[in-house]
GROMACS .gro file of N, CA, C and O in nm:
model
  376
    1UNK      N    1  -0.091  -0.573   1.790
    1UNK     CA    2  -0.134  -0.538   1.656
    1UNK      C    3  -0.216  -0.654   1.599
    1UNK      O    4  -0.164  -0.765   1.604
    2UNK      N    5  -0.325  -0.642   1.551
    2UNK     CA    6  -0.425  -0.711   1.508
    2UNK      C    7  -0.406  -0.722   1.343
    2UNK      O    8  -0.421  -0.625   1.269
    3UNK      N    9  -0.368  -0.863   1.295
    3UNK     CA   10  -0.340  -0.940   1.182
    3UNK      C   11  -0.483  -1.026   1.061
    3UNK      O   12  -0.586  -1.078   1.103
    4UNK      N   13  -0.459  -1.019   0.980
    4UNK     CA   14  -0.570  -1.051   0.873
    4UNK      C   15  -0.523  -1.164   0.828
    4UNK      O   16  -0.621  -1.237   0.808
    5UNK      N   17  -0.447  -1.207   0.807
    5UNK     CA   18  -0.349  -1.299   0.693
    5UNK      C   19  -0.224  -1.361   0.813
    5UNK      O   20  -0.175  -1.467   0.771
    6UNK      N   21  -0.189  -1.334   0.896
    6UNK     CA   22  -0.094  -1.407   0.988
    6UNK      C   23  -0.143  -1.423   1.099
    6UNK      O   24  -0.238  -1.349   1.128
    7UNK      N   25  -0.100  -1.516   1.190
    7UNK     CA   26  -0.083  -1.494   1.369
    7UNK      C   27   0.089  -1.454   1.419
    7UNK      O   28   0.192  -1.519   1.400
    8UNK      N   29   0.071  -1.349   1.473
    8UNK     CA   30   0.220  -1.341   1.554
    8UNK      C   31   0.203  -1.300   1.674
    8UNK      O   32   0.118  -1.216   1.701
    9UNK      N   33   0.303  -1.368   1.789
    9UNK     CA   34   0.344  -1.308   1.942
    9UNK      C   35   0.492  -1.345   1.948
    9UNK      O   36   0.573  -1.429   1.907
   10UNK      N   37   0.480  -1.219   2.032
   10UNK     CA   38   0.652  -1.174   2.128
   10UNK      C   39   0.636  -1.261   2.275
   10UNK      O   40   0.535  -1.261   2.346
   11UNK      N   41   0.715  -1.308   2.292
   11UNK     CA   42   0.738  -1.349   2.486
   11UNK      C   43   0.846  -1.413   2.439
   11UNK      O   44   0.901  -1.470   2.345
   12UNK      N   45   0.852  -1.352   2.613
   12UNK     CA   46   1.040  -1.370   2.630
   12UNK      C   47   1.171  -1.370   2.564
   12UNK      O   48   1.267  -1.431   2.610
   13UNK      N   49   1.174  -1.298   2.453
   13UNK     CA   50   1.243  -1.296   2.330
   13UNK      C   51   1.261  -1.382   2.214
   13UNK      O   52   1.358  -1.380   2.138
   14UNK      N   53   1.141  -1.472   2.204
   14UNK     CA   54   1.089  -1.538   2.105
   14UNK      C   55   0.988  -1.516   2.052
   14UNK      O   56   0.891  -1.527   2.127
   15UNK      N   57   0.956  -1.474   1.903
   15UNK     CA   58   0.862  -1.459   1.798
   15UNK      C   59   0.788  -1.602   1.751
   15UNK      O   60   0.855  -1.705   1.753
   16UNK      N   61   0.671  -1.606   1.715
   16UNK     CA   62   0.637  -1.678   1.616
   16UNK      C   63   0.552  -1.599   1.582
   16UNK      O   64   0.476  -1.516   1.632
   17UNK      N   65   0.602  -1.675   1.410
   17UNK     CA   66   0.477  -1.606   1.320
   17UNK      C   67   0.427  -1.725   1.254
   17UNK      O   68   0.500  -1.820   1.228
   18UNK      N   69   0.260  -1.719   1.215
   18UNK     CA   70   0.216  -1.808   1.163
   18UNK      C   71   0.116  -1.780   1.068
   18UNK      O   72   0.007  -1.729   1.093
   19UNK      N   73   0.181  -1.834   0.894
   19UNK     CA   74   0.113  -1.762   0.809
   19UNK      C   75  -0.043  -1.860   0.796
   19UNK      O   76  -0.057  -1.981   0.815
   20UNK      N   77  -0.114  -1.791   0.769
   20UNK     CA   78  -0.273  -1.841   0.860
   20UNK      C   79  -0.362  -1.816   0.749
   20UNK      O   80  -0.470  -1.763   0.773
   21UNK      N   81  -0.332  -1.845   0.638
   21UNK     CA   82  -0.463  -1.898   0.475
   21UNK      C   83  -0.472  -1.999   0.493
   21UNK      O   84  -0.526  -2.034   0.387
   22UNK      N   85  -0.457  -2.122   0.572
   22UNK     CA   86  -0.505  -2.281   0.535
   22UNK      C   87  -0.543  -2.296   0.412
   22UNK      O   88  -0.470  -2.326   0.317
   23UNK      N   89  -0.682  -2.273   0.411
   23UNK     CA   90  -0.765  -2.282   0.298
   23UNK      C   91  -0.656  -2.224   0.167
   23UNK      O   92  -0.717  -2.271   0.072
   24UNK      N   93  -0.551  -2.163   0.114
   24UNK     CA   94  -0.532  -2.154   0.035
   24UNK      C   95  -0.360  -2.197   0.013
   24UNK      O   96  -0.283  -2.151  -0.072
   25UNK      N   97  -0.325  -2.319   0.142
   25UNK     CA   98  -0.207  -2.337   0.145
   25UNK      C   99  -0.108  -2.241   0.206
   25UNK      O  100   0.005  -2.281   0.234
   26UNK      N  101  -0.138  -2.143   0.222
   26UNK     CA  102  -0.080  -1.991   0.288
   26UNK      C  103  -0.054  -1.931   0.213
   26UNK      O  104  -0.011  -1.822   0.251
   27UNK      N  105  -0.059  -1.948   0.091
   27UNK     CA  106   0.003  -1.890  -0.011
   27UNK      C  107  -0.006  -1.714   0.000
   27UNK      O  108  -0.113  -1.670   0.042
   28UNK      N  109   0.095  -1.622  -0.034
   28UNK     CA  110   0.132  -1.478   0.017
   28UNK      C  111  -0.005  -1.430  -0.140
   28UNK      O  112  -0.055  -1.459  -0.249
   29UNK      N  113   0.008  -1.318   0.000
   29UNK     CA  114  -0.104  -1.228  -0.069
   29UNK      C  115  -0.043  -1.096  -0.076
   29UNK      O  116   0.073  -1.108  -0.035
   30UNK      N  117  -0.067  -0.974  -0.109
   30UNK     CA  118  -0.023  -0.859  -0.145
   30UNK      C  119  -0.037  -0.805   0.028
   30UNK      O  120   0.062  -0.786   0.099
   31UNK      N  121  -0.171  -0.787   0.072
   31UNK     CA  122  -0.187  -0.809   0.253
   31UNK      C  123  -0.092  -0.898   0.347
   31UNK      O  124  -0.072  -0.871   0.465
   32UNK      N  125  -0.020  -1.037   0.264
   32UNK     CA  126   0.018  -1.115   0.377
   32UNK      C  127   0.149  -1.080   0.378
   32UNK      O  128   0.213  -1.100   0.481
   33UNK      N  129   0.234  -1.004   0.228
   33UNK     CA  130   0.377  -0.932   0.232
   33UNK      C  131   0.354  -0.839   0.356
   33UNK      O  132   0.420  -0.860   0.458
   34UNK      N  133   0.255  -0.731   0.351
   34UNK     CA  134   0.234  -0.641   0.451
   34UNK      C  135   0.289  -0.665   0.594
   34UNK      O  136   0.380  -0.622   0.665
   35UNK      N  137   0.171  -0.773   0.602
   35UNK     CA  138   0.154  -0.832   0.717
   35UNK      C  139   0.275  -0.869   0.830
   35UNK      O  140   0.286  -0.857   0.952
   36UNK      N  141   0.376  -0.934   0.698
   36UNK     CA  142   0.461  -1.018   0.765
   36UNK      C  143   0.621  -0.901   0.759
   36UNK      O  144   0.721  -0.902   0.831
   37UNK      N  145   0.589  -0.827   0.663
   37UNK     CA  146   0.713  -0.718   0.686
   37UNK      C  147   0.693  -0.624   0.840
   37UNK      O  148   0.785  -0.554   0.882
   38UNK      N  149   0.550  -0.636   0.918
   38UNK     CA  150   0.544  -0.512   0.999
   38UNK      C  151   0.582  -0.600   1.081
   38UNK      O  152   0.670  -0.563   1.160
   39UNK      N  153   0.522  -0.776   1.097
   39UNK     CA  154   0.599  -0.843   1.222
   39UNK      C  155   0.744  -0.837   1.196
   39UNK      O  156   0.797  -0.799   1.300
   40UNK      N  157   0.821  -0.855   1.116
   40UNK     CA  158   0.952  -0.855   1.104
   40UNK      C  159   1.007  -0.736   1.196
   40UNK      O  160   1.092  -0.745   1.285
   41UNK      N  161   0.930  -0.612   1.150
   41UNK     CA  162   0.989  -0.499   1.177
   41UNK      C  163   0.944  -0.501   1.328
   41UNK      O  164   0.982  -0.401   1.388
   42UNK      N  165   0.867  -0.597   1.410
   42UNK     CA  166   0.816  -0.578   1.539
   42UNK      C  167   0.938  -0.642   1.628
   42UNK      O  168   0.985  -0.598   1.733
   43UNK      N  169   0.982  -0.779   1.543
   43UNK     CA  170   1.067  -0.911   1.591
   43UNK      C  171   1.227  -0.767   1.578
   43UNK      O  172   1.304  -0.773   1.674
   44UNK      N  173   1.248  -0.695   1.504
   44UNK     CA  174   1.348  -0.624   1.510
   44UNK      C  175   1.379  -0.511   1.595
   44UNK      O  176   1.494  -0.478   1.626
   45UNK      N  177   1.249  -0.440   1.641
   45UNK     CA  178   1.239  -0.310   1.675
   45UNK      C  179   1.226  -0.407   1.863
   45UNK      O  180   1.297  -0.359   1.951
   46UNK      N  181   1.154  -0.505   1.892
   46UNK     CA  182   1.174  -0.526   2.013
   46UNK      C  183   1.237  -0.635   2.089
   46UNK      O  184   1.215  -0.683   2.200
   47UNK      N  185   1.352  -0.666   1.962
   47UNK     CA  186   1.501  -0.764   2.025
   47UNK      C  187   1.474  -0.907   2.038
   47UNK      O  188   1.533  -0.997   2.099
   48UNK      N  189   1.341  -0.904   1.946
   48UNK     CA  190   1.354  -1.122   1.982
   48UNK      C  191   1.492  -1.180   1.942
   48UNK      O  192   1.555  -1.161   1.838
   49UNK      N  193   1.524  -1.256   2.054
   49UNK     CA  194   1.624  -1.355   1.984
   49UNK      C  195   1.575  -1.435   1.884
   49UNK      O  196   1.649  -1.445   1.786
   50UNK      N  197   1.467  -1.497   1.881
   50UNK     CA  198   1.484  -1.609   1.772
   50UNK      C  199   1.290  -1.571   1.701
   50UNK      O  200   1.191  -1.518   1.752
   51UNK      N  201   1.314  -1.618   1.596
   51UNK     CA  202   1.187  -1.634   1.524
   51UNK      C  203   1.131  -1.716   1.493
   51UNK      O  204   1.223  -1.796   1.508
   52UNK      N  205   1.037  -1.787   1.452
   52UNK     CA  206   0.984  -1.893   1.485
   52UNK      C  207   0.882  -1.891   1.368
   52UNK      O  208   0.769  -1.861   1.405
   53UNK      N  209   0.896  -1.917   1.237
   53UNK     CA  210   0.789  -1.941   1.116
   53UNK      C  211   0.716  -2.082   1.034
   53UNK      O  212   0.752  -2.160   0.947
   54UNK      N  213   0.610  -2.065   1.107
   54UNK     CA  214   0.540  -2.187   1.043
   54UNK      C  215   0.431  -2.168   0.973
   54UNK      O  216   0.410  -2.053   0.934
   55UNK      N  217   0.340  -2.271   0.942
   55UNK     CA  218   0.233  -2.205   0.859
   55UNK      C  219   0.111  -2.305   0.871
   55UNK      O  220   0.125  -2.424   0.843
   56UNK      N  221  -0.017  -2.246   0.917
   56UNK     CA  222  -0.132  -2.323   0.954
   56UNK      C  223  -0.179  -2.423   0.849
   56UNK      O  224  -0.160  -2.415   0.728
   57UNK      N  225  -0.238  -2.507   0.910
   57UNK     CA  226  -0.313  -2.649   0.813
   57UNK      C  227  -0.220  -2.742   0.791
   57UNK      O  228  -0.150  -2.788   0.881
   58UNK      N  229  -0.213  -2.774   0.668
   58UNK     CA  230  -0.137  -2.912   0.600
   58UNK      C  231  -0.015  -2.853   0.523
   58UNK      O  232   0.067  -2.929   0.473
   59UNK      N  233  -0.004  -2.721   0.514
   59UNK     CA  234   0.117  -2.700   0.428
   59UNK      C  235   0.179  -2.565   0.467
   59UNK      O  236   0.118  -2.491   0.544
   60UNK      N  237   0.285  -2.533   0.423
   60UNK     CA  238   0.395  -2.454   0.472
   60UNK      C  239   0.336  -2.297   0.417
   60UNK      O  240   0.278  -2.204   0.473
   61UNK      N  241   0.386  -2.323   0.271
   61UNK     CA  242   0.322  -2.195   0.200
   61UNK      C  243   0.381  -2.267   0.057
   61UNK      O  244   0.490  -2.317   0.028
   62UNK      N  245   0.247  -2.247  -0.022
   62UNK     CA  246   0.244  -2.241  -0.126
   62UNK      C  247   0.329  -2.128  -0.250
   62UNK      O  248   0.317  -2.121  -0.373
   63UNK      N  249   0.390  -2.074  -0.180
   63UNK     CA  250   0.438  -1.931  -0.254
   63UNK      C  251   0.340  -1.828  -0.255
   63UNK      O  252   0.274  -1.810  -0.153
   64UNK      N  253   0.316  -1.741  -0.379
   64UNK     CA  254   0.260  -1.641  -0.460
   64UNK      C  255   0.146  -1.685  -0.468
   64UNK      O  256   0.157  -1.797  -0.518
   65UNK      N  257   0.009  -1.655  -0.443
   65UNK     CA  258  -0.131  -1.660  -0.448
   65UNK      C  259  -0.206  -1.623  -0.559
   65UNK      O  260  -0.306  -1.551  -0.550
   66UNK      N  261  -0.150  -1.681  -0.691
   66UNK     CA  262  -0.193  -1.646  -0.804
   66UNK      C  263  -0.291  -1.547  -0.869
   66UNK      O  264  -0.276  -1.473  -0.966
   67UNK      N  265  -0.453  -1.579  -0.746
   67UNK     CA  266  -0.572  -1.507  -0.782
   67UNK      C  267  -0.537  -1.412  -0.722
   67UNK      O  268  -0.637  -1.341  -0.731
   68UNK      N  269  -0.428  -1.329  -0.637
   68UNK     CA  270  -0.441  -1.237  -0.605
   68UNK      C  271  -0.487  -1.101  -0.642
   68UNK      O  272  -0.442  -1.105  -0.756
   69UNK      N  273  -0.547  -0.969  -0.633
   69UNK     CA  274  -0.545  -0.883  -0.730
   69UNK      C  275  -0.472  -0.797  -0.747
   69UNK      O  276  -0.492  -0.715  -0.837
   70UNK      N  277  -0.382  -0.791  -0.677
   70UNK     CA  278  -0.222  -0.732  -0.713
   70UNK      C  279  -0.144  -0.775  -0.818
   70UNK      O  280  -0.068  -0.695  -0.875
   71UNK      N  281  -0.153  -0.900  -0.854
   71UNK     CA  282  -0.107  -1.001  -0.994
   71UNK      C  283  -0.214  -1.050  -1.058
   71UNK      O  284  -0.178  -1.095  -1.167
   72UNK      N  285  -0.330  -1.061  -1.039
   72UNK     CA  286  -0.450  -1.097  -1.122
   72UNK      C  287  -0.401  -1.068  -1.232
   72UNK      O  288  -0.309  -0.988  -1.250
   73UNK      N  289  -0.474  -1.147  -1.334
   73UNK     CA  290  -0.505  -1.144  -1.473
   73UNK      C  291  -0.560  -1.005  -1.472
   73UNK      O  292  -0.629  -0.971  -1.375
   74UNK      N  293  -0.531  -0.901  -1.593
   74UNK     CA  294  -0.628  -0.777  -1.591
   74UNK      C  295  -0.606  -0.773  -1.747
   74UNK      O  296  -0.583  -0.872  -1.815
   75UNK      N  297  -0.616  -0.639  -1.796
   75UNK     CA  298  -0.629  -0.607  -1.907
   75UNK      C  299  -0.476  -0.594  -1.988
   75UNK      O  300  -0.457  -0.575  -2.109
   76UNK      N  301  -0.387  -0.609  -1.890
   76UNK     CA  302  -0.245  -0.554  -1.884
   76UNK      C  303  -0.177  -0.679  -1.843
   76UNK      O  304  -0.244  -0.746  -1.765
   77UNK      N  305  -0.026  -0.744  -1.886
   77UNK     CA  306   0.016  -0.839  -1.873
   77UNK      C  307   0.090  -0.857  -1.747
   77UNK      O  308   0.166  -0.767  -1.710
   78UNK      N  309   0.077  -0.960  -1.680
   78UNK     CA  310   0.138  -0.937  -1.492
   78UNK      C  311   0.257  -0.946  -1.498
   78UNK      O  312   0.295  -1.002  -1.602
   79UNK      N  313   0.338  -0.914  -1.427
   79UNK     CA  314   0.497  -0.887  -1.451
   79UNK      C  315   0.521  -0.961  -1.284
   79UNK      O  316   0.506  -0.897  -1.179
   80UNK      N  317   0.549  -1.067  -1.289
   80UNK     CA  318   0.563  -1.135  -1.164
   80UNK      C  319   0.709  -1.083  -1.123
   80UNK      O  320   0.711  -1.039  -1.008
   81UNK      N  321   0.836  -1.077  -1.193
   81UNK     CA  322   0.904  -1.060  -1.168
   81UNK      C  323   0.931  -0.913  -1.110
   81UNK      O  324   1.046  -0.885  -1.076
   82UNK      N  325   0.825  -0.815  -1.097
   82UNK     CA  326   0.786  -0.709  -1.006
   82UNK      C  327   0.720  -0.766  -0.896
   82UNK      O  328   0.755  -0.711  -0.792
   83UNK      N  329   0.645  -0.847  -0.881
   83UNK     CA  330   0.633  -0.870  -0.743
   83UNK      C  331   0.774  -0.929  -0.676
   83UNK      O  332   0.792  -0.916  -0.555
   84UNK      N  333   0.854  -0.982  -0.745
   84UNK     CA  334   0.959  -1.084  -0.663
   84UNK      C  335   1.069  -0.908  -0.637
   84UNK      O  336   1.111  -0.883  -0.524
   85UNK      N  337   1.086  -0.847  -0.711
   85UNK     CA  338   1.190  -0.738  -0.724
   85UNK      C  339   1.101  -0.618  -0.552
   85UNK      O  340   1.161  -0.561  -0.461
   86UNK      N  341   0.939  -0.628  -0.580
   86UNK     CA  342   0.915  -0.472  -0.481
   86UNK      C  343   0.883  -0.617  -0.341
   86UNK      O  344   0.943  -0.597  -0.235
   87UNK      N  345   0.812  -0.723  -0.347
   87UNK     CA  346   0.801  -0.784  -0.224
   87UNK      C  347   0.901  -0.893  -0.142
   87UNK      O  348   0.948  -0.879  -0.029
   88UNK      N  349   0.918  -1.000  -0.229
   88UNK     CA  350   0.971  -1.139  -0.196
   88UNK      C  351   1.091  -1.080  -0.181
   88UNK      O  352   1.118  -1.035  -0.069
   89UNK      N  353   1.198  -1.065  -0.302
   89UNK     CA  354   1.311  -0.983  -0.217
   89UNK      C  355   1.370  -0.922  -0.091
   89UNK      O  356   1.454  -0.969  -0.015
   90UNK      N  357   1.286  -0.771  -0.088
   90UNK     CA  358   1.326  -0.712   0.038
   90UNK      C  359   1.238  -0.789   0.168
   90UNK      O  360   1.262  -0.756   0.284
   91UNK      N  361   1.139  -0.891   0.135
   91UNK     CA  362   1.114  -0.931   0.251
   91UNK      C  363   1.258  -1.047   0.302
   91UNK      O  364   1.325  -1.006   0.397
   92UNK      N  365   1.288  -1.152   0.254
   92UNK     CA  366   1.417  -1.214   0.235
   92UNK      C  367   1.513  -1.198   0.285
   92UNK      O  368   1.580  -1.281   0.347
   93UNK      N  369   1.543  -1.026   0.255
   93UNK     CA  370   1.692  -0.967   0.291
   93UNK      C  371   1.682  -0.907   0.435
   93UNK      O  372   1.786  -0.864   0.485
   94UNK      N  373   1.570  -0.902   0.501
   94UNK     CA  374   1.500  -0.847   0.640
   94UNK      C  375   1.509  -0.962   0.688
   94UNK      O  376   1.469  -0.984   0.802
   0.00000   0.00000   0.00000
C-alpha cells in the first residue's frame, strides 16, 4: 500500500512505521491519522510481533499540524478537542 504522509513495512513479524513530514516536524495531519490507522490495522490484520515508530528528520512529531485544513482557522471556531475525541484517541487505544 502506497503512503503520502508515512513510510511503513512488514518482514518477519516486525513493522516500522515512519511518520515522514520532516519539513514540518511530522506533525499529524488529517491524511497522516488516516495513514497511520490503516498501517495499524495492517500491523494487526497480519500478526507483527512488534512495531517499530519513529519519525523522519530532527524530530519525533510535533503533535497536531496546526495549518491543517481539517482544524484551520475558518469562519467557524475549531474545536480541537474534536479532533483529540474522533482521531488522537481511537488512534491511542489501537
Amino acid at each position: 500500500m502506497a503512503y503520502g504522509t508515512i513510510l511503513f513495512s512488514l518482514e518477519d513479524g516486525v513493522a516500522r512505521l515512519t511518520l515522514n513530514r520532516p519539513d514540518r516536524l511530522n506533525s499529524f495531519t488529517a491524511e497522516m491519522h488516516r495513514e497511520v490507522a490503516d498501517a495499524i490495522g495492517e500491523v494487526q490484520t497480519q500478526g507483527a510481533r512488534v512495531l517499530l515508530l519513529t519519525g523522519a528528520g530532527r524530530g519525533f512529531c510535533a503533535g497536531q499540524d496546526l495549518s491543517d485544513q481539517s482544524i484551520a482557522p475558518g469562519p467557524e471556531d475549531v474545536d480541537l478537542g474534536l479532533a483529540l475525541e474522533e482521531r488522537y484517541n481511537p488512534l491511542l487505544w489501537r
